[in-house]
mmCIF file of C-alpha atoms and ligand atoms in Angstrom:
data_model
loop_
_atom_site.group_PDB
_atom_site.id
_atom_site.type_symbol
_atom_site.label_atom_id
_atom_site.label_comp_id
_atom_site.label_asym_id
_atom_site.label_seq_id
_atom_site.Cartn_x
_atom_site.Cartn_y
_atom_site.Cartn_z
ATOM 1 C CA MET A 26 -27.388 3.532 -19.824
ATOM 2 C CA LYS A 27 -27.871 7.205 -20.726
ATOM 3 C CA LYS A 28 -24.996 9.374 -21.934
ATOM 4 C CA LEU A 29 -23.261 11.533 -19.301
ATOM 5 C CA ALA A 30 -24.914 14.880 -20.115
ATOM 6 C CA THR A 31 -28.392 13.362 -19.928
ATOM 7 C CA LYS A 32 -27.580 11.508 -16.721
ATOM 8 C CA TYR A 33 -26.277 14.615 -14.970
ATOM 9 C CA ILE A 34 -29.321 16.704 -15.803
ATOM 10 C CA HIS A 35 -31.876 14.073 -14.823
ATOM 11 C CA ALA A 36 -29.975 12.375 -11.956
ATOM 12 C CA GLY A 37 -32.219 12.033 -8.914
ATOM 13 C CA ALA A 38 -34.707 14.572 -10.276
ATOM 14 C CA GLU A 39 -38.346 13.527 -10.035
ATOM 15 C CA PRO A 40 -41.060 16.200 -10.057
ATOM 16 C CA ASP A 41 -42.357 16.807 -6.524
ATOM 17 C CA PRO A 42 -45.392 14.484 -6.147
ATOM 18 C CA SER A 43 -47.471 16.965 -4.144
ATOM 19 C CA THR A 44 -47.035 20.022 -6.445
ATOM 20 C CA GLY A 45 -45.313 18.959 -9.651
ATOM 21 C CA ALA A 46 -42.400 21.321 -8.906
ATOM 22 C CA ILE A 47 -39.723 20.318 -11.413
ATOM 23 C CA MET A 48 -36.920 21.143 -8.979
ATOM 24 C CA THR A 49 -36.574 19.151 -5.765
ATOM 25 C CA PRO A 50 -37.944 21.338 -2.936
ATOM 26 C CA ILE A 51 -35.725 22.289 -0.009
ATOM 27 C CA PHE A 52 -37.345 20.306 2.805
ATOM 28 C CA GLN A 53 -36.247 22.564 5.650
ATOM 29 C CA THR A 54 -37.634 20.436 8.469
ATOM 30 C CA SER A 55 -36.189 18.590 11.438
ATOM 31 C CA THR A 56 -38.997 16.080 11.900
ATOM 32 C CA TYR A 57 -42.052 14.532 10.208
ATOM 33 C CA VAL A 58 -45.554 14.041 11.596
ATOM 34 C CA GLN A 59 -46.422 10.378 12.077
ATOM 35 C CA GLU A 60 -49.915 8.938 11.641
ATOM 36 C CA ALA A 61 -49.469 6.612 14.606
ATOM 37 C CA PRO A 62 -46.374 5.425 16.495
ATOM 38 C CA GLY A 63 -44.202 3.686 13.893
ATOM 39 C CA VAL A 64 -46.568 4.589 11.015
ATOM 40 C CA ASN A 65 -44.856 7.153 8.777
ATOM 41 C CA LYS A 66 -44.015 7.940 5.167
ATOM 42 C CA GLY A 67 -40.441 6.669 5.446
ATOM 43 C CA TYR A 68 -39.223 9.851 7.114
ATOM 44 C CA GLU A 69 -38.926 10.056 10.917
ATOM 45 C CA TYR A 70 -36.185 12.516 11.853
ATOM 46 C CA ALA A 71 -34.048 14.614 9.515
ATOM 47 C CA ARG A 72 -30.657 13.385 10.763
ATOM 48 C CA SER A 73 -31.687 9.958 9.467
ATOM 49 C CA GLN A 74 -33.719 10.922 6.381
ATOM 50 C CA ASN A 75 -34.503 14.084 4.416
ATOM 51 C CA PRO A 76 -36.176 14.138 0.978
ATOM 52 C CA THR A 77 -33.815 16.801 -0.453
ATOM 53 C CA ARG A 78 -30.840 14.775 0.737
ATOM 54 C CA LYS A 79 -32.432 11.607 -0.651
ATOM 55 C CA ALA A 80 -32.728 13.211 -4.116
ATOM 56 C CA LEU A 81 -29.076 14.263 -3.917
ATOM 57 C CA GLU A 82 -27.915 10.846 -2.700
ATOM 58 C CA ASP A 83 -29.751 9.201 -5.612
ATOM 59 C CA ALA A 84 -28.034 11.642 -7.976
ATOM 60 C CA LEU A 85 -24.616 10.968 -6.412
ATOM 61 C CA ALA A 86 -25.085 7.242 -7.001
ATOM 62 C CA ILE A 87 -26.139 7.771 -10.624
ATOM 63 C CA ILE A 88 -23.200 9.997 -11.574
ATOM 64 C CA GLU A 89 -20.609 7.531 -10.186
ATOM 65 C CA ASN A 90 -22.331 4.446 -11.689
ATOM 66 C CA ALA A 91 -22.905 3.318 -8.094
ATOM 67 C CA LYS A 92 -25.822 1.602 -6.407
ATOM 68 C CA TYR A 93 -25.753 3.906 -3.385
ATOM 69 C CA GLY A 94 -24.808 7.486 -2.557
ATOM 70 C CA LEU A 95 -24.441 9.107 0.866
ATOM 71 C CA ALA A 96 -24.031 12.828 1.516
ATOM 72 C CA PHE A 97 -22.036 14.315 4.405
ATOM 73 C CA SER A 98 -21.550 17.756 5.878
ATOM 74 C CA SER A 99 -18.032 18.008 4.368
ATOM 75 C CA GLY A 100 -15.468 15.984 2.466
ATOM 76 C CA VAL A 101 -13.532 15.279 5.646
ATOM 77 C CA ALA A 102 -16.773 14.155 7.352
ATOM 78 C CA ALA A 103 -17.165 11.609 4.540
ATOM 79 C CA THR A 104 -13.566 10.446 5.073
ATOM 80 C CA ASP A 105 -14.200 10.314 8.827
ATOM 81 C CA ALA A 106 -17.212 8.029 8.242
ATOM 82 C CA ILE A 107 -15.151 5.689 6.061
ATOM 83 C CA ILE A 108 -12.388 5.341 8.670
ATOM 84 C CA LYS A 109 -15.074 4.613 11.292
ATOM 85 C CA LEU A 110 -15.708 1.349 9.415
ATOM 86 C CA LEU A 111 -12.437 0.227 11.040
ATOM 87 C CA ALA A 112 -11.462 -0.871 14.559
ATOM 88 C CA PRO A 113 -8.356 -0.442 16.734
ATOM 89 C CA GLY A 114 -5.482 -2.553 15.386
ATOM 90 C CA ASP A 115 -6.604 -2.220 11.767
ATOM 91 C CA GLU A 116 -4.147 -0.868 9.199
ATOM 92 C CA VAL A 117 -4.710 1.532 6.320
ATOM 93 C CA ILE A 118 -2.321 1.930 3.403
ATOM 94 C CA ALA A 119 -2.552 5.484 2.121
ATOM 95 C CA ALA A 120 -0.972 7.475 -0.672
ATOM 96 C CA ASN A 121 2.045 9.531 0.423
ATOM 97 C CA ASP A 122 0.841 12.501 -1.620
ATOM 98 C CA MET A 123 -2.690 13.532 -0.787
ATOM 99 C CA TYR A 124 -4.946 16.271 0.507
ATOM 100 C CA GLY A 125 -3.467 17.758 3.707
ATOM 101 C CA GLY A 126 -6.760 17.555 5.605
ATOM 102 C CA THR A 127 -6.991 13.805 4.977
ATOM 103 C CA TYR A 128 -3.460 13.367 6.318
ATOM 104 C CA ARG A 129 -4.332 15.489 9.364
ATOM 105 C CA LEU A 130 -7.493 13.459 10.075
ATOM 106 C CA PHE A 131 -5.557 10.182 9.817
ATOM 107 C CA THR A 132 -2.541 11.213 11.899
ATOM 108 C CA LYS A 133 -4.054 13.598 14.449
ATOM 109 C CA ILE A 134 -7.483 12.042 15.070
ATOM 110 C CA PHE A 135 -7.553 8.364 14.148
ATOM 111 C CA GLU A 136 -4.023 7.254 15.081
ATOM 112 C CA LYS A 137 -4.837 7.857 18.737
ATOM 113 C CA PHE A 138 -7.738 5.416 18.426
ATOM 114 C CA GLY A 139 -5.262 2.686 17.468
ATOM 115 C CA ILE A 140 -5.674 2.697 13.697
ATOM 116 C CA LYS A 141 -2.336 2.516 11.894
ATOM 117 C CA PHE A 142 -1.650 4.403 8.660
ATOM 118 C CA ILE A 143 1.164 3.349 6.346
ATOM 119 C CA TYR A 144 2.092 5.839 3.608
ATOM 120 C CA VAL A 145 3.475 4.550 0.340
ATOM 121 C CA ASP A 146 4.061 5.811 -3.184
ATOM 122 C CA THR A 147 0.949 4.310 -4.786
ATOM 123 C CA THR A 148 2.025 5.317 -8.319
ATOM 124 C CA ASP A 149 3.809 1.950 -8.235
ATOM 125 C CA PRO A 150 1.115 -0.594 -7.257
ATOM 126 C CA ALA A 151 3.874 -3.004 -6.154
ATOM 127 C CA ASN A 152 4.430 -0.694 -3.150
ATOM 128 C CA VAL A 153 0.809 -1.229 -2.110
ATOM 129 C CA LYS A 154 1.139 -4.986 -2.432
ATOM 130 C CA ALA A 155 4.331 -5.008 -0.370
ATOM 131 C CA ALA A 156 2.710 -3.013 2.448
ATOM 132 C CA ILE A 157 -0.322 -5.295 2.889
ATOM 133 C CA THR A 158 -0.328 -7.316 6.119
ATOM 134 C CA GLY A 159 -2.927 -9.519 7.794
ATOM 135 C CA LYS A 160 -4.175 -6.372 9.551
ATOM 136 C CA THR A 161 -4.709 -4.248 6.435
ATOM 137 C CA LYS A 162 -8.376 -3.349 5.974
ATOM 138 C CA LEU A 163 -8.311 -0.399 3.605
ATOM 139 C CA VAL A 164 -6.217 1.178 0.850
ATOM 140 C CA TRP A 165 -6.763 4.921 0.379
ATOM 141 C CA LEU A 166 -5.888 6.514 -2.974
ATOM 142 C CA GLU A 167 -6.056 9.881 -4.626
ATOM 143 C CA THR A 168 -5.534 10.120 -8.369
ATOM 144 C CA PRO A 169 -4.662 12.634 -9.684
ATOM 145 C CA THR A 170 -3.132 13.705 -6.384
ATOM 146 C CA ASN A 171 -3.443 17.079 -4.770
ATOM 147 C CA PRO A 172 -1.255 19.004 -5.580
ATOM 148 C CA LEU A 173 1.357 17.072 -7.598
ATOM 149 C CA MET A 174 -1.068 15.434 -10.067
ATOM 150 C CA ASN A 175 0.508 11.993 -9.618
ATOM 151 C CA ILE A 176 -1.447 9.197 -11.243
ATOM 152 C CA THR A 177 -2.133 5.763 -9.743
ATOM 153 C CA ASP A 178 -3.465 2.854 -11.786
ATOM 154 C CA ILE A 179 -6.810 2.206 -10.044
ATOM 155 C CA ALA A 180 -7.498 -1.123 -11.777
ATOM 156 C CA ALA A 181 -4.019 -2.437 -10.904
ATOM 157 C CA VAL A 182 -4.417 -1.524 -7.220
ATOM 158 C CA ALA A 183 -7.975 -2.925 -7.217
ATOM 159 C CA ALA A 184 -6.644 -6.288 -8.432
ATOM 160 C CA ILE A 185 -4.244 -6.310 -5.461
ATOM 161 C CA THR A 186 -6.862 -5.264 -2.873
ATOM 162 C CA LYS A 187 -9.420 -7.767 -4.179
ATOM 163 C CA ALA A 188 -6.936 -10.622 -3.919
ATOM 164 C CA ALA A 189 -6.087 -9.565 -0.345
ATOM 165 C CA ASN A 190 -9.738 -9.010 0.642
ATOM 166 C CA VAL A 191 -9.046 -5.367 1.497
ATOM 167 C CA TRP A 192 -11.295 -2.379 0.683
ATOM 168 C CA LEU A 193 -10.091 0.156 -1.873
ATOM 169 C CA CYS A 194 -11.299 3.739 -1.483
ATOM 170 C CA VAL A 195 -10.524 6.413 -4.082
ATOM 171 C CA ASP A 196 -10.838 10.136 -3.319
ATOM 172 C CA ASN A 197 -12.198 11.178 -6.727
ATOM 173 C CA THR A 198 -12.485 14.901 -5.944
ATOM 174 C CA PHE A 199 -9.937 16.089 -8.519
ATOM 175 C CA ALA A 200 -11.091 13.979 -11.459
ATOM 176 C CA THR A 201 -14.863 14.156 -10.760
ATOM 177 C CA PRO A 202 -17.251 11.470 -12.049
ATOM 178 C CA TYR A 203 -17.158 13.208 -15.438
ATOM 179 C CA LEU A 204 -13.501 12.321 -15.957
ATOM 180 C CA GLN A 205 -13.113 9.092 -13.971
ATOM 181 C CA ASN A 206 -15.291 6.403 -12.338
ATOM 182 C CA PRO A 207 -13.228 4.379 -9.816
ATOM 183 C CA LEU A 208 -16.024 1.878 -9.005
ATOM 184 C CA ASP A 209 -16.027 0.793 -12.652
ATOM 185 C CA LEU A 210 -12.288 0.153 -12.298
ATOM 186 C CA GLY A 211 -12.723 -2.096 -9.255
ATOM 187 C CA ALA A 212 -12.700 0.293 -6.274
ATOM 188 C CA ASP A 213 -15.116 -0.475 -3.415
ATOM 189 C CA ILE A 214 -15.676 3.077 -2.173
ATOM 190 C CA VAL A 215 -15.527 6.479 -3.870
ATOM 191 C CA MET A 216 -15.248 9.610 -1.762
ATOM 192 C CA HIS A 217 -15.707 13.220 -2.938
ATOM 193 C CA SER A 218 -15.344 16.640 -1.497
ATOM 194 C CA ALA A 219 -18.564 17.896 -3.116
ATOM 195 C CA THR A 220 -17.384 21.348 -2.018
ATOM 196 C CA LYS A 221 -15.246 21.364 -5.158
ATOM 197 C CA TYR A 222 -16.437 20.424 -8.665
ATOM 198 C CA LEU A 223 -19.743 18.743 -7.761
ATOM 199 C CA GLY A 224 -21.027 21.931 -6.109
ATOM 200 C CA GLY A 225 -18.925 23.877 -8.583
ATOM 201 C CA HIS A 226 -19.708 27.418 -7.455
ATOM 202 C CA SER A 227 -17.665 27.884 -4.256
ATOM 203 C CA ASP A 228 -20.800 28.315 -2.169
ATOM 204 C CA VAL A 229 -21.129 25.084 -0.184
ATOM 205 C CA ILE A 230 -19.148 22.639 1.993
ATOM 206 C CA GLN A 231 -20.162 19.031 1.466
ATOM 207 C CA GLY A 232 -18.893 15.469 1.117
ATOM 208 C CA ALA A 233 -20.078 12.341 -0.664
ATOM 209 C CA ILE A 234 -19.544 8.593 -0.612
ATOM 210 C CA MET A 235 -20.610 6.179 -3.339
ATOM 211 C CA VAL A 236 -20.591 2.356 -3.058
ATOM 212 C CA ASN A 237 -22.078 -0.700 -4.766
ATOM 213 C CA ASP A 238 -22.010 -3.163 -1.887
ATOM 214 C CA THR A 239 -25.237 -3.248 0.132
ATOM 215 C CA GLY A 240 -23.479 -4.281 3.358
ATOM 216 C CA LEU A 241 -21.033 -1.414 3.044
ATOM 217 C CA ARG A 242 -23.905 0.987 2.371
ATOM 218 C CA GLU A 243 -25.712 -0.230 5.519
ATOM 219 C CA GLN A 244 -22.603 0.253 7.664
ATOM 220 C CA LEU A 245 -21.954 3.729 6.251
ATOM 221 C CA TYR A 246 -25.596 4.756 6.660
ATOM 222 C CA PHE A 247 -25.447 3.592 10.285
ATOM 223 C CA ILE A 248 -22.326 5.729 10.827
ATOM 224 C CA GLN A 249 -23.921 8.687 8.990
ATOM 225 C CA LYS A 250 -26.977 8.734 11.251
ATOM 226 C CA SER A 251 -25.120 7.754 14.431
ATOM 227 C CA SER A 252 -22.271 10.278 14.100
ATOM 228 C CA GLY A 253 -24.592 12.810 12.481
ATOM 229 C CA ALA A 254 -22.334 14.692 10.052
ATOM 230 C CA VAL A 255 -25.201 15.249 7.612
ATOM 231 C CA PRO A 256 -25.567 18.201 5.218
ATOM 232 C CA GLY A 257 -28.524 20.570 5.522
ATOM 233 C CA PRO A 258 -31.261 20.497 2.870
ATOM 234 C CA PHE A 259 -30.273 23.839 1.325
ATOM 235 C CA ASP A 260 -26.712 22.605 0.810
ATOM 236 C CA CYS A 261 -28.099 19.413 -0.758
ATOM 237 C CA PHE A 262 -30.155 21.557 -3.133
ATOM 238 C CA LEU A 263 -27.050 23.536 -4.151
ATOM 239 C CA VAL A 264 -25.048 20.391 -4.951
ATOM 240 C CA LEU A 265 -28.014 18.894 -6.847
ATOM 241 C CA ARG A 266 -28.063 22.053 -8.933
ATOM 242 C CA GLY A 267 -24.287 21.939 -9.418
ATOM 243 C CA ILE A 268 -24.409 18.386 -10.757
ATOM 244 C CA LYS A 269 -26.729 19.474 -13.589
ATOM 245 C CA THR A 270 -23.884 21.426 -15.224
ATOM 246 C CA LEU A 271 -20.976 19.206 -14.199
ATOM 247 C CA HIS A 272 -20.359 18.032 -17.760
ATOM 248 C CA LEU A 273 -20.414 21.563 -19.212
ATOM 249 C CA ARG A 274 -18.092 22.902 -16.558
ATOM 250 C CA MET A 275 -15.661 19.968 -16.722
ATOM 251 C CA GLN A 276 -15.423 20.267 -20.513
ATOM 252 C CA GLN A 277 -14.441 23.921 -20.182
ATOM 253 C CA HIS A 278 -12.143 23.331 -17.178
ATOM 254 C CA SER A 279 -10.342 20.724 -19.289
ATOM 255 C CA ILE A 280 -10.057 22.968 -22.372
ATOM 256 C CA ASN A 281 -8.773 25.897 -20.297
ATOM 257 C CA GLY A 282 -6.499 23.618 -18.279
ATOM 258 C CA GLU A 283 -4.882 22.241 -21.396
ATOM 259 C CA LYS A 284 -4.255 25.706 -22.869
ATOM 260 C CA ILE A 285 -2.782 27.078 -19.655
ATOM 261 C CA ALA A 286 -0.661 23.997 -18.883
ATOM 262 C CA HIS A 287 0.980 24.174 -22.331
ATOM 263 C CA TRP A 288 1.413 27.941 -22.121
ATOM 264 C CA LEU A 289 3.054 27.707 -18.683
ATOM 265 C CA ARG A 290 5.394 25.002 -19.908
ATOM 266 C CA LYS A 291 6.733 27.294 -22.635
ATOM 267 C CA HIS A 292 7.172 30.241 -20.281
ATOM 268 C CA PRO A 293 10.908 30.943 -19.746
ATOM 269 C CA LYS A 294 10.389 31.808 -16.067
ATOM 270 C CA VAL A 295 8.621 28.518 -15.308
ATOM 271 C CA LYS A 296 10.763 25.534 -14.253
ATOM 272 C CA ALA A 297 8.241 22.709 -14.045
ATOM 273 C CA VAL A 298 4.531 22.186 -14.696
ATOM 274 C CA TYR A 299 2.434 19.347 -13.240
ATOM 275 C CA TRP A 300 -0.649 18.409 -15.254
ATOM 276 C CA PRO A 301 -1.740 14.838 -16.065
ATOM 277 C CA GLY A 302 -2.355 15.567 -19.760
ATOM 278 C CA PHE A 303 1.293 16.053 -20.819
ATOM 279 C CA GLU A 304 2.198 13.135 -23.068
ATOM 280 C CA ASP A 305 5.671 12.908 -21.537
ATOM 281 C CA SER A 306 4.457 12.943 -17.917
ATOM 282 C CA LYS A 307 5.081 9.812 -15.847
ATOM 283 C CA GLY A 308 1.442 8.841 -15.389
ATOM 284 C CA TYR A 309 0.197 9.754 -18.870
ATOM 285 C CA ALA A 310 -0.429 6.235 -20.204
ATOM 286 C CA VAL A 311 -2.471 5.303 -17.128
ATOM 287 C CA ALA A 312 -4.264 8.674 -17.023
ATOM 288 C CA ARG A 313 -5.293 8.278 -20.658
ATOM 289 C CA GLU A 314 -6.603 4.832 -19.952
ATOM 290 C CA GLN A 315 -8.630 5.590 -16.829
ATOM 291 C CA MET A 316 -9.666 9.234 -17.388
ATOM 292 C CA ARG A 317 -11.835 10.867 -20.053
ATOM 293 C CA GLY A 318 -9.934 14.155 -19.897
ATOM 294 C CA PHE A 319 -7.384 15.903 -17.711
ATOM 295 C CA GLY A 320 -9.231 18.717 -15.969
ATOM 296 C CA GLY A 321 -8.224 22.163 -14.833
ATOM 297 C CA MET A 322 -5.919 21.518 -11.871
ATOM 298 C CA ILE A 323 -2.310 22.524 -12.558
ATOM 299 C CA SER A 324 0.701 23.022 -10.305
ATOM 300 C CA PHE A 325 3.957 24.707 -11.293
ATOM 301 C CA GLU A 326 7.301 25.932 -10.011
ATOM 302 C CA LEU A 327 9.131 29.100 -11.003
ATOM 303 C CA GLN A 328 12.794 29.162 -12.117
ATOM 304 C CA ASN A 329 13.291 31.772 -9.415
ATOM 305 C CA ASP A 330 11.576 30.010 -6.543
ATOM 306 C CA THR A 331 12.729 32.249 -3.716
ATOM 307 C CA ALA A 332 10.060 32.878 -1.096
ATOM 308 C CA GLU A 333 9.841 36.574 -2.130
ATOM 309 C CA GLU A 334 9.286 35.853 -5.829
ATOM 310 C CA VAL A 335 6.718 33.110 -5.155
ATOM 311 C CA LYS A 336 4.876 35.444 -2.788
ATOM 312 C CA ARG A 337 5.017 38.245 -5.327
ATOM 313 C CA VAL A 338 3.454 36.110 -8.099
ATOM 314 C CA LEU A 339 0.784 34.738 -5.738
ATOM 315 C CA SER A 340 -0.226 38.291 -4.852
ATOM 316 C CA ALA A 341 -0.001 39.721 -8.389
ATOM 317 C CA THR A 342 -2.776 37.837 -10.187
ATOM 318 C CA LYS A 343 -6.046 39.695 -10.646
ATOM 319 C CA LEU A 344 -8.427 37.119 -12.139
ATOM 320 C CA PHE A 345 -6.944 34.202 -10.219
ATOM 321 C CA SER A 346 -7.949 34.861 -6.605
ATOM 322 C CA LEU A 347 -5.549 33.789 -3.866
ATOM 323 C CA ALA A 348 -7.594 31.254 -1.910
ATOM 324 C CA GLU A 349 -7.782 27.698 -0.632
ATOM 325 C CA SER A 350 -10.230 25.307 -2.301
ATOM 326 C CA LEU A 351 -10.762 24.513 -5.981
ATOM 327 C CA GLY A 352 -13.294 23.362 -8.518
ATOM 328 C CA GLY A 353 -15.436 26.492 -8.756
ATOM 329 C CA VAL A 354 -16.282 28.355 -11.947
ATOM 330 C CA GLU A 355 -13.817 31.104 -10.978
ATOM 331 C CA SER A 356 -10.048 30.622 -11.118
ATOM 332 C CA LEU A 357 -8.040 30.336 -7.895
ATOM 333 C CA ILE A 358 -4.322 30.402 -7.109
ATOM 334 C CA ASN A 359 -2.932 28.710 -4.015
ATOM 335 C CA HIS A 360 0.351 28.116 -2.192
ATOM 336 C CA PRO A 361 0.126 24.509 -0.915
ATOM 337 C CA ALA A 362 3.132 24.767 1.439
ATOM 338 C CA THR A 363 1.540 27.515 3.539
ATOM 339 C CA MET A 364 -2.140 27.028 2.721
ATOM 340 C CA THR A 365 -3.851 23.741 1.764
ATOM 341 C CA HIS A 366 -0.948 21.474 2.790
ATOM 342 C CA ALA A 367 0.424 23.365 5.800
ATOM 343 C CA SER A 368 -0.703 20.542 8.087
ATOM 344 C CA ILE A 369 1.873 18.170 6.546
ATOM 345 C CA PRO A 370 5.306 18.410 8.264
ATOM 346 C CA ARG A 371 7.876 20.162 6.025
ATOM 347 C CA GLU A 372 10.268 17.159 5.792
ATOM 348 C CA GLU A 373 7.367 14.887 4.764
ATOM 349 C CA ARG A 374 6.271 17.399 2.157
ATOM 350 C CA ILE A 375 9.727 17.910 0.644
ATOM 351 C CA LYS A 376 10.426 14.154 0.666
ATOM 352 C CA ASN A 377 7.269 13.637 -1.393
ATOM 353 C CA GLY A 378 8.217 16.338 -3.897
ATOM 354 C CA LEU A 379 5.988 19.146 -2.643
ATOM 355 C CA SER A 380 8.423 22.064 -2.646
ATOM 356 C CA ASP A 381 8.130 25.362 -0.765
ATOM 357 C CA GLY A 382 7.787 27.148 -4.100
ATOM 358 C CA LEU A 383 5.003 25.067 -5.644
ATOM 359 C CA ILE A 384 2.039 27.109 -6.897
ATOM 360 C CA ARG A 385 -1.328 25.433 -7.552
ATOM 361 C CA LEU A 386 -3.967 26.704 -9.958
ATOM 362 C CA SER A 387 -7.631 25.787 -10.063
ATOM 363 C CA VAL A 388 -8.377 26.940 -13.583
ATOM 364 C CA GLY A 389 -11.953 28.176 -13.834
ATOM 365 C CA VAL A 390 -14.259 28.473 -16.821
ATOM 366 C CA GLU A 391 -13.518 32.099 -17.714
ATOM 367 C CA ASP A 392 -12.042 32.894 -21.146
ATOM 368 C CA ALA A 393 -8.657 31.123 -21.327
ATOM 369 C CA ASP A 394 -6.986 34.073 -23.108
ATOM 370 C CA ASP A 395 -7.913 36.390 -20.253
ATOM 371 C CA LEU A 396 -6.550 33.881 -17.747
ATOM 372 C CA ILE A 397 -3.273 33.581 -19.672
ATOM 373 C CA GLU A 398 -2.969 37.371 -19.857
ATOM 374 C CA ASP A 399 -3.439 37.510 -16.081
ATOM 375 C CA LEU A 400 -0.719 34.903 -15.462
ATOM 376 C CA GLN A 401 1.574 36.676 -17.943
ATOM 377 C CA GLN A 402 1.331 39.993 -16.128
ATOM 378 C CA ALA A 403 1.816 38.259 -12.757
ATOM 379 C CA ILE A 404 4.789 36.053 -13.707
ATOM 380 C CA GLY A 405 6.306 38.827 -15.847
HETATM 381 C C1 PLP B 522 -11.055 19.642 -0.258
HETATM 382 C C2 PLP B 522 -10.660 18.232 -0.339
HETATM 383 C C3 PLP B 522 -11.041 17.319 0.664
HETATM 384 C C4 PLP B 522 -11.796 17.733 1.909
HETATM 385 O O1 PLP B 522 -13.079 18.162 1.626
HETATM 386 P P1 PLP B 522 -13.865 19.293 2.465
HETATM 387 O O2 PLP B 522 -15.140 19.428 1.715
HETATM 388 O O3 PLP B 522 -13.018 20.531 2.441
HETATM 389 O O4 PLP B 522 -14.032 18.783 3.848
HETATM 390 C C5 PLP B 522 -10.671 15.993 0.491
HETATM 391 N N1 PLP B 522 -9.969 15.584 -0.588
HETATM 392 C C6 PLP B 522 -9.582 16.440 -1.552
HETATM 393 C C7 PLP B 522 -8.816 15.933 -2.717
HETATM 394 C C8 PLP B 522 -9.908 17.784 -1.466
HETATM 395 O O5 PLP B 522 -9.503 18.626 -2.426
#
């Protein structure tokens, strides 16, 4: 197997057979001319098949060490497809700290179709085991979590789900395939918001699913073409291009993340910093084992966490732009309680440790000293 950098640059990329174009063309077409009814080149209608999407899906599989990749029109569309594997009466055990949009999709859309979601603290795999019933079909994990950077032992949970004959899905958006490969650790399904690090340039909305099991791939492909949440060819081209520099970007995100996490921790006005690379953090031993690095996502709380002070800092940065989303080359600052995680009820949020004052950073790949200077002038 090729080393990561080589894989990312060559993943899914074959020169175009008709022209030799080294980059996969953007096949902006809705349909394909057939020679006779049922006689075609493997492409019939672009909701079902598109060559640009095919190149991307091959690349998605390669970067996650998977057999199959599937691309969707957004991360939540990918999640939606996975939950559509289930039927009324089925139960899902999900992490109690996860992306707000996933929680909203589960509680506001799928609960009314009779699927039951049970939220547990997955950082202790025993909680997952205890929640499994005869109706459990799927365990849904995020690690590191958004935004508290909690770590769950994927291999330990996979041992539990395998024994119970339950699927394990890991939302690998935060770690990316460069830092963590859940299928290698025993997960059945990996999901990504490709909007974030895979695209990497804040210019596309897209989702991805990777699996090894052929039956699972067939079911997900059937859902993809039947429900139709497919990405357009131009968006597929952008994510294909993003993947080529994933390793370079993730190396720099991790270097900058480490510098900024340690700097924040020493800052007298900062109360707590959440970053999976601190040796004294709760999940460190597991993170070190299952990740190749710790990335550029950091959350922190100020000593003075009054609403006014938090708002002031959020508005005072100049390089860090105040925005939802993450994973682009430019640095972003976010207020989970009112922005990315506003769809989670306040009591739920607070119970799970997500305070009103928490600030989340997506550290970009600018010069780390400039980023620190920006935070210094904002925090004061
Ligand atoms: C953004 C995000 C999603 C949702 O993806 P979209 O592309 O915005 O639909 C899911 N999980 C995590 C961890 C995310 O950060």
